[in-house]
Amino acid sequence: MTKVVHFIETLYQGGAETLVKDYALLLDKTKFDITILCIRRTDSPYETLLTTAGIKIIFVSDFFGSTKKFSGRLANKIAKECGLYHLKVKKILNQIQPDIIHAHLSILRYLMFANTPYSTKLFYTVHGEPARYWDSSNPNSQKERKACSSLIQKHHMTLIALHDKMQSELNHRFSVQNTITLNNGINFNRFKIQETREEIRKSLNIPEKCFLIGHVGRFIKEKNHSTIINSFSELHKNNTNTHLLLVGSGELKDSIISKINSLGLTQSVTILNSRTDIPRIMQSMDIFIFPSTSEGLGIVLIEAQKMGIPCVISSAIPEAAIVSNLVHRMSPNATDKEWAEQLQNFKVDSIKYNGIENWDMNIVIKKLEYIYQQAVSNNTNMIQQ
């Protein structure tokens, strides 16, 4: 049986974390022994879901004390600053002796330090725009870029892109020719919702007859919640029978709540923490807003299209995420009022999909299993697509 470790910072409910969760649940357990290695615990619903399903999760932070206590948080902070996290990751991987390590997000510095045997095949999925990942002046970004280059050159790590344009950029950036394109799939079975829109709204204490604008995403700068709130405020001035539903958690959540309160919109906005029933939540929406300033792909947009929801999005979203006529892309210079007008007026009478079947997670999983098996059987990371 092939031992696979998925290595990621946390299981906080973002796009990369959702992908890791789905990979771990859906990979064939008769062929693959799956372990998820996380730097720290966040008490995400994904942690409970995966553990309940029998997936082994190792949290590096657990070895230095519970982060729910001040003493544990302090011990973890000191351990991280002193490089003990790097040593622990190296020890854990040495104990597991995986055949494959599939890394995600900003953890390549740990992987480089681990110095795994050459026989261990390394894969790295790039979940964001390469320029934003590596061209920042942030010291950590520069360290990640150097670690990526080193792992490619010395350990023949294979990069995985989310779409063809990203594949070309990664090949050029790192002077390689073997970057793989693998769609971030979605589990189509989760999109068969039995409840009606009205029943779901009632369960969420959202007015049943309102015009509901929805967004799913972390409260971080790139998700551009300010545009969401400002455009909703403009819309609400002319139509008080509107409501905004935000789903997510994150560092900017409190400031966005303050903004909502200052605009007098408190009673017209519902905020839910990160959820595991996103398709069900989407069933309650009339329109989806996605004004991100930067996205590697934007899998949640594909999910919204799968649910048949009209979507108003920014120009920063990759074309690969547009798989239907349900999407209206806004100009980079669009005003809040123009966003509001599209939210109110954009409608689609007859839905036409274009390649959405390529995002079926069952298909993606089969491709991933093939990639893993070929890497191990050929004793190389040079995968033929």
mmCIF file of N, CA and C in Angstrom, residues 39-162:
data_model
loop_
_atom_site.group_PDB
_atom_site.id
_atom_site.type_symbol
_atom_site.label_atom_id
_atom_site.label_comp_id
_atom_site.label_asym_id
_atom_site.label_seq_id
_atom_site.Cartn_x
_atom_site.Cartn_y
_atom_site.Cartn_z
ATOM 1 N N ILE A 39 0.588 21.831 10.591
ATOM 2 C CA ILE A 39 1.449 22.570 11.510
ATOM 3 C C ILE A 39 0.710 22.883 12.800
ATOM 4 N N ARG A 40 -0.534 23.342 12.679
ATOM 5 C CA ARG A 40 -1.265 23.694 13.908
ATOM 6 C C ARG A 40 -2.739 23.331 13.805
ATOM 7 N N ARG A 41 -3.331 23.168 14.966
ATOM 8 C CA ARG A 41 -4.739 22.828 15.103
ATOM 9 C C ARG A 41 -5.568 24.112 15.167
ATOM 10 N N THR A 42 -6.730 24.119 14.516
ATOM 11 C CA THR A 42 -7.600 25.294 14.552
ATOM 12 C C THR A 42 -9.012 24.959 15.016
ATOM 13 N N ASP A 43 -9.250 23.710 15.398
ATOM 14 C CA ASP A 43 -10.584 23.256 15.800
ATOM 15 C C ASP A 43 -11.604 23.491 14.692
ATOM 16 N N SER A 44 -11.190 23.293 13.470
ATOM 17 C CA SER A 44 -12.065 23.405 12.311
ATOM 18 C C SER A 44 -13.020 22.211 12.265
ATOM 19 N N PRO A 45 -14.227 22.400 11.715
ATOM 20 C CA PRO A 45 -15.133 21.253 11.517
ATOM 21 C C PRO A 45 -14.514 20.146 10.677
ATOM 22 N N TYR A 46 -13.571 20.517 9.797
ATOM 23 C CA TYR A 46 -12.905 19.507 8.974
ATOM 24 C C TYR A 46 -12.106 18.532 9.830
ATOM 25 N N GLU A 47 -11.540 19.029 10.924
ATOM 26 C CA GLU A 47 -10.757 18.161 11.791
ATOM 27 C C GLU A 47 -11.639 17.053 12.368
ATOM 28 N N THR A 48 -12.832 17.433 12.824
ATOM 29 C CA THR A 48 -13.772 16.455 13.375
ATOM 30 C C THR A 48 -14.276 15.511 12.299
ATOM 31 N N LEU A 49 -14.624 16.055 11.148
ATOM 32 C CA LEU A 49 -15.159 15.250 10.050
ATOM 33 C C LEU A 49 -14.158 14.187 9.611
ATOM 34 N N LEU A 50 -12.901 14.584 9.451
ATOM 35 C CA LEU A 50 -11.877 13.658 8.977
ATOM 36 C C LEU A 50 -11.539 12.602 10.022
ATOM 37 N N THR A 51 -11.429 13.024 11.267
ATOM 38 C CA THR A 51 -11.132 12.083 12.344
ATOM 39 C C THR A 51 -12.247 11.051 12.474
ATOM 40 N N THR A 52 -13.490 11.516 12.378
ATOM 41 C CA THR A 52 -14.639 10.611 12.444
ATOM 42 C C THR A 52 -14.615 9.596 11.310
ATOM 43 N N ALA A 53 -14.102 10.034 10.149
ATOM 44 C CA ALA A 53 -14.021 9.141 8.990
ATOM 45 C C ALA A 53 -12.815 8.202 9.057
ATOM 46 N N GLY A 54 -12.028 8.301 10.119
ATOM 47 C CA GLY A 54 -10.889 7.404 10.294
ATOM 48 C C GLY A 54 -9.601 7.880 9.658
ATOM 49 N N ILE A 55 -9.559 9.142 9.232
ATOM 50 C CA ILE A 55 -8.334 9.697 8.647
ATOM 51 C C ILE A 55 -7.399 10.150 9.754
ATOM 52 N N LYS A 56 -6.154 9.731 9.685
ATOM 53 C CA LYS A 56 -5.182 10.115 10.704
ATOM 54 C C LYS A 56 -4.688 11.532 10.454
ATOM 55 N N ILE A 57 -4.764 12.388 11.473
ATOM 56 C CA ILE A 57 -4.261 13.760 11.379
ATOM 57 C C ILE A 57 -3.226 13.968 12.478
ATOM 58 N N ILE A 58 -2.082 14.496 12.111
ATOM 59 C CA ILE A 58 -1.036 14.816 13.092
ATOM 60 C C ILE A 58 -0.853 16.327 13.104
ATOM 61 N N PHE A 59 -0.941 16.922 14.292
ATOM 62 C CA PHE A 59 -0.742 18.360 14.458
ATOM 63 C C PHE A 59 0.589 18.592 15.170
ATOM 64 N N VAL A 60 1.491 19.301 14.505
ATOM 65 C CA VAL A 60 2.800 19.565 15.106
ATOM 66 C C VAL A 60 2.647 20.349 16.404
ATOM 67 N N SER A 61 1.715 21.274 16.436
ATOM 68 C CA SER A 61 1.519 22.114 17.627
ATOM 69 C C SER A 61 1.153 21.295 18.858
ATOM 70 N N ASP A 62 0.513 20.138 18.669
ATOM 71 C CA ASP A 62 0.102 19.319 19.816
ATOM 72 C C ASP A 62 1.284 18.826 20.636
ATOM 73 N N PHE A 63 2.442 18.734 20.018
ATOM 74 C CA PHE A 63 3.611 18.215 20.726
ATOM 75 C C PHE A 63 4.206 19.237 21.701
ATOM 76 N N PHE A 64 3.724 20.470 21.637
ATOM 77 C CA PHE A 64 4.297 21.531 22.481
ATOM 78 C C PHE A 64 3.270 22.134 23.428
ATOM 79 N N GLY A 65 2.155 21.451 23.621
ATOM 80 C CA GLY A 65 1.155 21.920 24.579
ATOM 81 C C GLY A 65 -0.115 22.395 23.894
ATOM 82 N N SER A 66 -1.215 22.348 24.604
ATOM 83 C CA SER A 66 -2.514 22.751 24.063
ATOM 84 C C SER A 66 -2.557 24.250 23.800
ATOM 85 N N THR A 67 -2.947 24.620 22.595
ATOM 86 C CA THR A 67 -3.037 26.036 22.235
ATOM 87 C C THR A 67 -4.288 26.687 22.817
ATOM 88 N N LYS A 68 -5.107 25.909 23.512
ATOM 89 C CA LYS A 68 -6.273 26.478 24.192
ATOM 90 C C LYS A 68 -5.878 27.123 25.522
ATOM 91 N N LYS A 69 -4.669 26.822 25.966
ATOM 92 C CA LYS A 69 -4.168 27.388 27.217
ATOM 93 C C LYS A 69 -3.044 28.380 26.918
ATOM 94 N N PHE A 70 -2.914 29.378 27.771
ATOM 95 C CA PHE A 70 -1.876 30.392 27.562
ATOM 96 C C PHE A 70 -0.489 29.766 27.566
ATOM 97 N N SER A 71 -0.256 28.832 28.511
ATOM 98 C CA SER A 71 1.063 28.202 28.608
ATOM 99 C C SER A 71 1.393 27.427 27.331
ATOM 100 N N GLY A 72 0.365 26.775 26.775
ATOM 101 C CA GLY A 72 0.573 26.019 25.541
ATOM 102 C C GLY A 72 0.848 26.924 24.357
ATOM 103 N N ARG A 73 0.120 28.035 24.286
ATOM 104 C CA ARG A 73 0.349 28.988 23.189
ATOM 105 C C ARG A 73 1.737 29.576 23.271
ATOM 106 N N LEU A 74 2.166 29.885 24.478
ATOM 107 C CA LEU A 74 3.509 30.438 24.670
ATOM 108 C C LEU A 74 4.573 29.418 24.299
ATOM 109 N N ALA A 75 4.377 28.164 24.733
ATOM 110 C CA ALA A 75 5.345 27.113 24.419
ATOM 111 C C ALA A 75 5.433 26.888 22.909
ATOM 112 N N ASN A 76 4.291 26.935 22.240
ATOM 113 C CA ASN A 76 4.281 26.749 20.792
ATOM 114 C C ASN A 76 4.971 27.903 20.077
ATOM 115 N N LYS A 77 4.747 29.114 20.572
ATOM 116 C CA LYS A 77 5.388 30.275 19.964
ATOM 117 C C LYS A 77 6.906 30.171 20.073
ATOM 118 N N ILE A 78 7.379 29.803 21.251
ATOM 119 C CA ILE A 78 8.821 29.666 21.468
ATOM 120 C C ILE A 78 9.386 28.536 20.604
ATOM 121 N N ALA A 79 8.657 27.412 20.564
ATOM 122 C CA ALA A 79 9.107 26.255 19.779
ATOM 123 C C ALA A 79 9.227 26.596 18.307
ATOM 124 N N LYS A 80 8.266 27.363 17.814
ATOM 125 C CA LYS A 80 8.285 27.732 16.398
ATOM 126 C C LYS A 80 9.450 28.672 16.112
ATOM 127 N N GLU A 81 9.639 29.666 16.986
ATOM 128 C CA GLU A 81 10.705 30.637 16.779
ATOM 129 C C GLU A 81 12.091 30.002 16.889
ATOM 130 N N CYS A 82 12.199 28.953 17.695
ATOM 131 C CA CYS A 82 13.493 28.300 17.902
ATOM 132 C C CYS A 82 13.788 27.201 16.880
ATOM 133 N N GLY A 83 12.865 26.989 15.968
ATOM 134 C CA GLY A 83 13.083 25.981 14.942
ATOM 135 C C GLY A 83 12.699 24.573 15.346
ATOM 136 N N LEU A 84 12.045 24.432 16.508
ATOM 137 C CA LEU A 84 11.665 23.093 16.960
ATOM 138 C C LEU A 84 10.551 22.494 16.103
ATOM 139 N N TYR A 85 9.736 23.347 15.514
ATOM 140 C CA TYR A 85 8.706 22.849 14.599
ATOM 141 C C TYR A 85 9.352 22.141 13.406
ATOM 142 N N HIS A 86 10.411 22.738 12.884
ATOM 143 C CA HIS A 86 11.113 22.127 11.749
ATOM 144 C C HIS A 86 11.657 20.747 12.127
ATOM 145 N N LEU A 87 12.232 20.663 13.312
ATOM 146 C CA LEU A 87 12.781 19.387 13.773
ATOM 147 C C LEU A 87 11.686 18.349 13.964
ATOM 148 N N LYS A 88 10.548 18.793 14.497
ATOM 149 C CA LYS A 88 9.440 17.864 14.734
ATOM 150 C C LYS A 88 8.869 17.351 13.412
ATOM 151 N N VAL A 89 8.717 18.241 12.434
ATOM 152 C CA VAL A 89 8.229 17.809 11.118
ATOM 153 C C VAL A 89 9.178 16.759 10.534
ATOM 154 N N LYS A 90 10.466 17.014 10.629
ATOM 155 C CA LYS A 90 11.463 16.073 10.107
ATOM 156 C C LYS A 90 11.340 14.714 10.794
ATOM 157 N N LYS A 91 11.162 14.740 12.105
ATOM 158 C CA LYS A 91 11.055 13.493 12.876
ATOM 159 C C LYS A 91 9.783 12.732 12.509
ATOM 160 N N ILE A 92 8.670 13.447 12.382
ATOM 161 C CA ILE A 92 7.391 12.805 12.045
ATOM 162 C C ILE A 92 7.473 12.137 10.674
ATOM 163 N N LEU A 93 8.010 12.863 9.692
ATOM 164 C CA LEU A 93 8.108 12.294 8.353
ATOM 165 C C LEU A 93 9.074 11.113 8.319
ATOM 166 N N ASN A 94 10.117 11.180 9.109
ATOM 167 C CA ASN A 94 11.070 10.067 9.189
ATOM 168 C C ASN A 94 10.405 8.832 9.789
ATOM 169 N N GLN A 95 9.509 9.048 10.750
ATOM 170 C CA GLN A 95 8.801 7.936 11.373
ATOM 171 C C GLN A 95 7.769 7.319 10.421
ATOM 172 N N ILE A 96 7.056 8.158 9.689
ATOM 173 C CA ILE A 96 6.040 7.656 8.766
ATOM 174 C C ILE A 96 6.672 6.981 7.562
ATOM 175 N N GLN A 97 7.783 7.538 7.082
ATOM 176 C CA GLN A 97 8.454 7.062 5.866
ATOM 177 C C GLN A 97 7.470 6.966 4.699
ATOM 178 N N PRO A 98 6.883 8.093 4.323
ATOM 179 C CA PRO A 98 5.879 8.064 3.250
ATOM 180 C C PRO A 98 6.505 7.819 1.881
ATOM 181 N N ASP A 99 5.709 7.233 1.007
ATOM 182 C CA ASP A 99 6.132 7.087 -0.376
ATOM 183 C C ASP A 99 5.939 8.398 -1.131
ATOM 184 N N ILE A 100 4.912 9.145 -0.718
ATOM 185 C CA ILE A 100 4.561 10.400 -1.378
ATOM 186 C C ILE A 100 4.244 11.459 -0.323
ATOM 187 N N ILE A 101 4.772 12.660 -0.527
ATOM 188 C CA ILE A 101 4.362 13.819 0.261
ATOM 189 C C ILE A 101 3.750 14.820 -0.707
ATOM 190 N N HIS A 102 2.512 15.176 -0.460
ATOM 191 C CA HIS A 102 1.800 16.146 -1.302
ATOM 192 C C HIS A 102 1.582 17.394 -0.455
ATOM 193 N N ALA A 103 2.296 18.447 -0.786
ATOM 194 C CA ALA A 103 2.308 19.661 0.024
ATOM 195 C C ALA A 103 1.365 20.720 -0.534
ATOM 196 N N HIS A 104 0.908 21.596 0.369
ATOM 197 C CA HIS A 104 -0.046 22.640 0.017
ATOM 198 C C HIS A 104 0.270 23.905 0.814
ATOM 199 N N LEU A 105 0.137 25.052 0.147
ATOM 200 C CA LEU A 105 0.311 26.368 0.783
ATOM 201 C C LEU A 105 1.725 26.553 1.316
ATOM 202 N N SER A 106 1.894 27.385 2.328
ATOM 203 C CA SER A 106 3.240 27.868 2.710
ATOM 204 C C SER A 106 3.918 26.974 3.736
ATOM 205 N N ILE A 107 4.332 25.791 3.296
ATOM 206 C CA ILE A 107 5.021 24.877 4.229
ATOM 207 C C ILE A 107 6.299 24.291 3.610
ATOM 208 N N LEU A 108 6.752 24.863 2.489
ATOM 209 C CA LEU A 108 7.894 24.273 1.794
ATOM 210 C C LEU A 108 9.200 24.417 2.568
ATOM 211 N N ARG A 109 9.275 25.433 3.429
ATOM 212 C CA ARG A 109 10.485 25.581 4.247
ATOM 213 C C ARG A 109 10.655 24.385 5.171
ATOM 214 N N TYR A 110 9.543 23.900 5.734
ATOM 215 C CA TYR A 110 9.595 22.718 6.596
ATOM 216 C C TYR A 110 10.005 21.488 5.785
ATOM 217 N N LEU A 111 9.459 21.387 4.593
ATOM 218 C CA LEU A 111 9.728 20.219 3.762
ATOM 219 C C LEU A 111 11.184 20.193 3.307
ATOM 220 N N MET A 112 11.738 21.351 3.006
ATOM 221 C CA MET A 112 13.136 21.414 2.604
ATOM 222 C C MET A 112 14.040 20.994 3.768
ATOM 223 N N PHE A 113 13.717 21.473 4.967
ATOM 224 C CA PHE A 113 14.514 21.125 6.142
ATOM 225 C C PHE A 113 14.419 19.630 6.451
ATOM 226 N N ALA A 114 13.260 19.028 6.167
ATOM 227 C CA ALA A 114 13.065 17.612 6.495
ATOM 228 C C ALA A 114 14.021 16.713 5.733
ATOM 229 N N ASN A 115 14.467 17.160 4.546
ATOM 230 C CA ASN A 115 15.465 16.413 3.775
ATOM 231 C C ASN A 115 15.076 14.940 3.633
ATOM 232 N N THR A 116 13.874 14.726 3.112
ATOM 233 C CA THR A 116 13.358 13.362 2.971
ATOM 234 C C THR A 116 14.184 12.567 1.959
ATOM 235 N N PRO A 117 14.145 11.253 2.043
ATOM 236 C CA PRO A 117 14.908 10.425 1.093
ATOM 237 C C PRO A 117 14.478 10.695 -0.344
ATOM 238 N N TYR A 118 15.379 10.508 -1.275
ATOM 239 C CA TYR A 118 15.065 10.748 -2.681
ATOM 240 C C TYR A 118 13.946 9.826 -3.151
ATOM 241 N N SER A 119 13.810 8.684 -2.518
ATOM 242 C CA SER A 119 12.767 7.736 -2.910
ATOM 243 C C SER A 119 11.366 8.252 -2.585
ATOM 244 N N THR A 120 11.266 9.238 -1.699
ATOM 245 C CA THR A 120 9.968 9.839 -1.389
ATOM 246 C C THR A 120 9.629 10.851 -2.472
ATOM 247 N N LYS A 121 8.507 10.671 -3.130
ATOM 248 C CA LYS A 121 8.107 11.550 -4.219
ATOM 249 C C LYS A 121 7.371 12.770 -3.675
ATOM 250 N N LEU A 122 7.760 13.937 -4.126
ATOM 251 C CA LEU A 122 7.190 15.186 -3.641
ATOM 252 C C LEU A 122 6.318 15.845 -4.702
ATOM 253 N N PHE A 123 5.136 16.281 -4.280
ATOM 254 C CA PHE A 123 4.227 17.056 -5.123
ATOM 255 C C PHE A 123 3.819 18.306 -4.367
ATOM 256 N N TYR A 124 3.633 19.376 -5.111
ATOM 257 C CA TYR A 124 3.225 20.635 -4.483
ATOM 258 C C TYR A 124 2.155 21.307 -5.323
ATOM 259 N N THR A 125 0.937 21.422 -4.771
ATOM 260 C CA THR A 125 -0.141 22.115 -5.463
ATOM 261 C C THR A 125 -0.046 23.605 -5.168
ATOM 262 N N VAL A 126 0.014 24.403 -6.213
ATOM 263 C CA VAL A 126 0.077 25.863 -6.083
ATOM 264 C C VAL A 126 -1.367 26.374 -6.080
ATOM 265 N N HIS A 127 -1.818 26.857 -4.937
ATOM 266 C CA HIS A 127 -3.231 27.206 -4.767
ATOM 267 C C HIS A 127 -3.542 28.678 -5.050
ATOM 268 N N GLY A 128 -2.520 29.482 -5.257
ATOM 269 C CA GLY A 128 -2.749 30.900 -5.509
ATOM 270 C C GLY A 128 -1.955 31.380 -6.703
ATOM 271 N N GLU A 129 -2.140 32.639 -7.060
ATOM 272 C CA GLU A 129 -1.383 33.206 -8.164
ATOM 273 C C GLU A 129 0.109 33.133 -7.850
ATOM 274 N N PRO A 130 0.911 32.552 -8.729
ATOM 275 C CA PRO A 130 2.350 32.416 -8.447
ATOM 276 C C PRO A 130 3.032 33.728 -8.077
ATOM 277 N N ALA A 131 2.659 34.817 -8.757
ATOM 278 C CA ALA A 131 3.294 36.100 -8.459
ATOM 279 C C ALA A 131 3.001 36.532 -7.026
ATOM 280 N N ARG A 132 1.766 36.327 -6.591
ATOM 281 C CA ARG A 132 1.410 36.711 -5.219
ATOM 282 C C ARG A 132 2.085 35.790 -4.219
ATOM 283 N N TYR A 133 2.270 34.546 -4.591
ATOM 284 C CA TYR A 133 2.921 33.584 -3.705
ATOM 285 C C TYR A 133 4.378 33.934 -3.459
ATOM 286 N N TRP A 134 5.088 34.273 -4.528
ATOM 287 C CA TRP A 134 6.542 34.301 -4.438
ATOM 288 C C TRP A 134 7.201 35.641 -4.724
ATOM 289 N N ASP A 135 6.492 36.607 -5.294
ATOM 290 C CA ASP A 135 7.131 37.866 -5.651
ATOM 291 C C ASP A 135 6.970 38.945 -4.586
ATOM 292 N N SER A 136 6.312 38.614 -3.511
ATOM 293 C CA SER A 136 6.133 39.575 -2.425
ATOM 294 C C SER A 136 7.476 39.875 -1.765
ATOM 295 N N SER A 137 7.585 41.076 -1.200
ATOM 296 C CA SER A 137 8.794 41.441 -0.456
ATOM 297 C C SER A 137 8.804 40.825 0.937
ATOM 298 N N ASN A 138 7.693 40.191 1.296
ATOM 299 C CA ASN A 138 7.602 39.527 2.596
ATOM 300 C C ASN A 138 8.707 38.464 2.703
ATOM 301 N N PRO A 139 9.491 38.488 3.782
ATOM 302 C CA PRO A 139 10.600 37.533 3.932
ATOM 303 C C PRO A 139 10.148 36.072 3.839
ATOM 304 N N ASN A 140 8.956 35.766 4.382
ATOM 305 C CA ASN A 140 8.466 34.392 4.327
ATOM 306 C C ASN A 140 8.178 33.965 2.890
ATOM 307 N N SER A 141 7.647 34.888 2.091
ATOM 308 C CA SER A 141 7.377 34.568 0.680
ATOM 309 C C SER A 141 8.677 34.265 -0.058
ATOM 310 N N GLN A 142 9.705 35.049 0.241
ATOM 311 C CA GLN A 142 10.991 34.829 -0.408
ATOM 312 C C GLN A 142 11.606 33.496 0.020
ATOM 313 N N LYS A 143 11.428 33.148 1.286
ATOM 314 C CA LYS A 143 11.943 31.862 1.762
ATOM 315 C C LYS A 143 11.200 30.705 1.112
ATOM 316 N N GLU A 144 9.885 30.876 0.941
ATOM 317 C CA GLU A 144 9.090 29.835 0.294
ATOM 318 C C GLU A 144 9.508 29.652 -1.163
ATOM 319 N N ARG A 145 9.783 30.769 -1.851
ATOM 320 C CA ARG A 145 10.216 30.692 -3.239
ATOM 321 C C ARG A 145 11.549 29.954 -3.354
ATOM 322 N N LYS A 146 12.475 30.293 -2.473
ATOM 323 C CA LYS A 146 13.782 29.628 -2.495
ATOM 324 C C LYS A 146 13.648 28.146 -2.169
ATOM 325 N N ALA A 147 12.749 27.841 -1.213
ATOM 326 C CA ALA A 147 12.535 26.441 -0.850
ATOM 327 C C ALA A 147 11.932 25.671 -2.020
ATOM 328 N N CYS A 148 11.019 26.309 -2.720
ATOM 329 C CA CYS A 148 10.393 25.668 -3.878
ATOM 330 C C CYS A 148 11.441 25.360 -4.952
ATOM 331 N N SER A 149 12.257 26.343 -5.265
ATOM 332 C CA SER A 149 13.307 26.141 -6.265
ATOM 333 C C SER A 149 14.258 25.016 -5.855
ATOM 334 N N SER A 150 14.637 25.014 -4.594
ATOM 335 C CA SER A 150 15.564 24.001 -4.095
ATOM 336 C C SER A 150 14.960 22.605 -4.177
ATOM 337 N N LEU A 151 13.695 22.469 -3.791
ATOM 338 C CA LEU A 151 13.041 21.159 -3.815
ATOM 339 C C LEU A 151 12.848 20.652 -5.235
ATOM 340 N N ILE A 152 12.619 21.564 -6.158
ATOM 341 C CA ILE A 152 12.494 21.175 -7.566
ATOM 342 C C ILE A 152 13.844 20.710 -8.110
ATOM 343 N N GLN A 153 14.893 21.453 -7.815
ATOM 344 C CA GLN A 153 16.215 21.157 -8.364
ATOM 345 C C GLN A 153 16.859 19.933 -7.715
ATOM 346 N N LYS A 154 16.737 19.849 -6.382
ATOM 347 C CA LYS A 154 17.465 18.799 -5.663
ATOM 348 C C LYS A 154 16.639 17.536 -5.418
ATOM 349 N N HIS A 155 15.298 17.708 -5.378
ATOM 350 C CA HIS A 155 14.464 16.559 -5.049
ATOM 351 C C HIS A 155 13.452 16.263 -6.154
ATOM 352 N N HIS A 156 13.536 16.980 -7.254
ATOM 353 C CA HIS A 156 12.642 16.778 -8.400
ATOM 354 C C HIS A 156 11.169 16.849 -7.997
ATOM 355 N N MET A 157 10.855 17.780 -7.094
ATOM 356 C CA MET A 157 9.464 17.977 -6.706
ATOM 357 C C MET A 157 8.632 18.388 -7.920
ATOM 358 N N THR A 158 7.464 17.793 -8.070
ATOM 359 C CA THR A 158 6.573 18.097 -9.187
ATOM 360 C C THR A 158 5.520 19.100 -8.747
ATOM 361 N N LEU A 159 5.374 20.155 -9.541
ATOM 362 C CA LEU A 159 4.363 21.162 -9.258
ATOM 363 C C LEU A 159 3.033 20.762 -9.877
ATOM 364 N N ILE A 160 1.947 21.119 -9.187
ATOM 365 C CA ILE A 160 0.596 20.886 -9.695
ATOM 366 C C ILE A 160 -0.106 22.231 -9.799
ATOM 367 N N ALA A 161 -0.566 22.579 -10.999
ATOM 368 C CA ALA A 161 -1.270 23.837 -11.247
ATOM 369 C C ALA A 161 -2.774 23.598 -11.275
ATOM 370 N N LEU A 162 -3.524 24.667 -11.034
ATOM 371 C CA LEU A 162 -4.984 24.565 -11.001
ATOM 372 C C LEU A 162 -5.614 24.730 -12.378
#
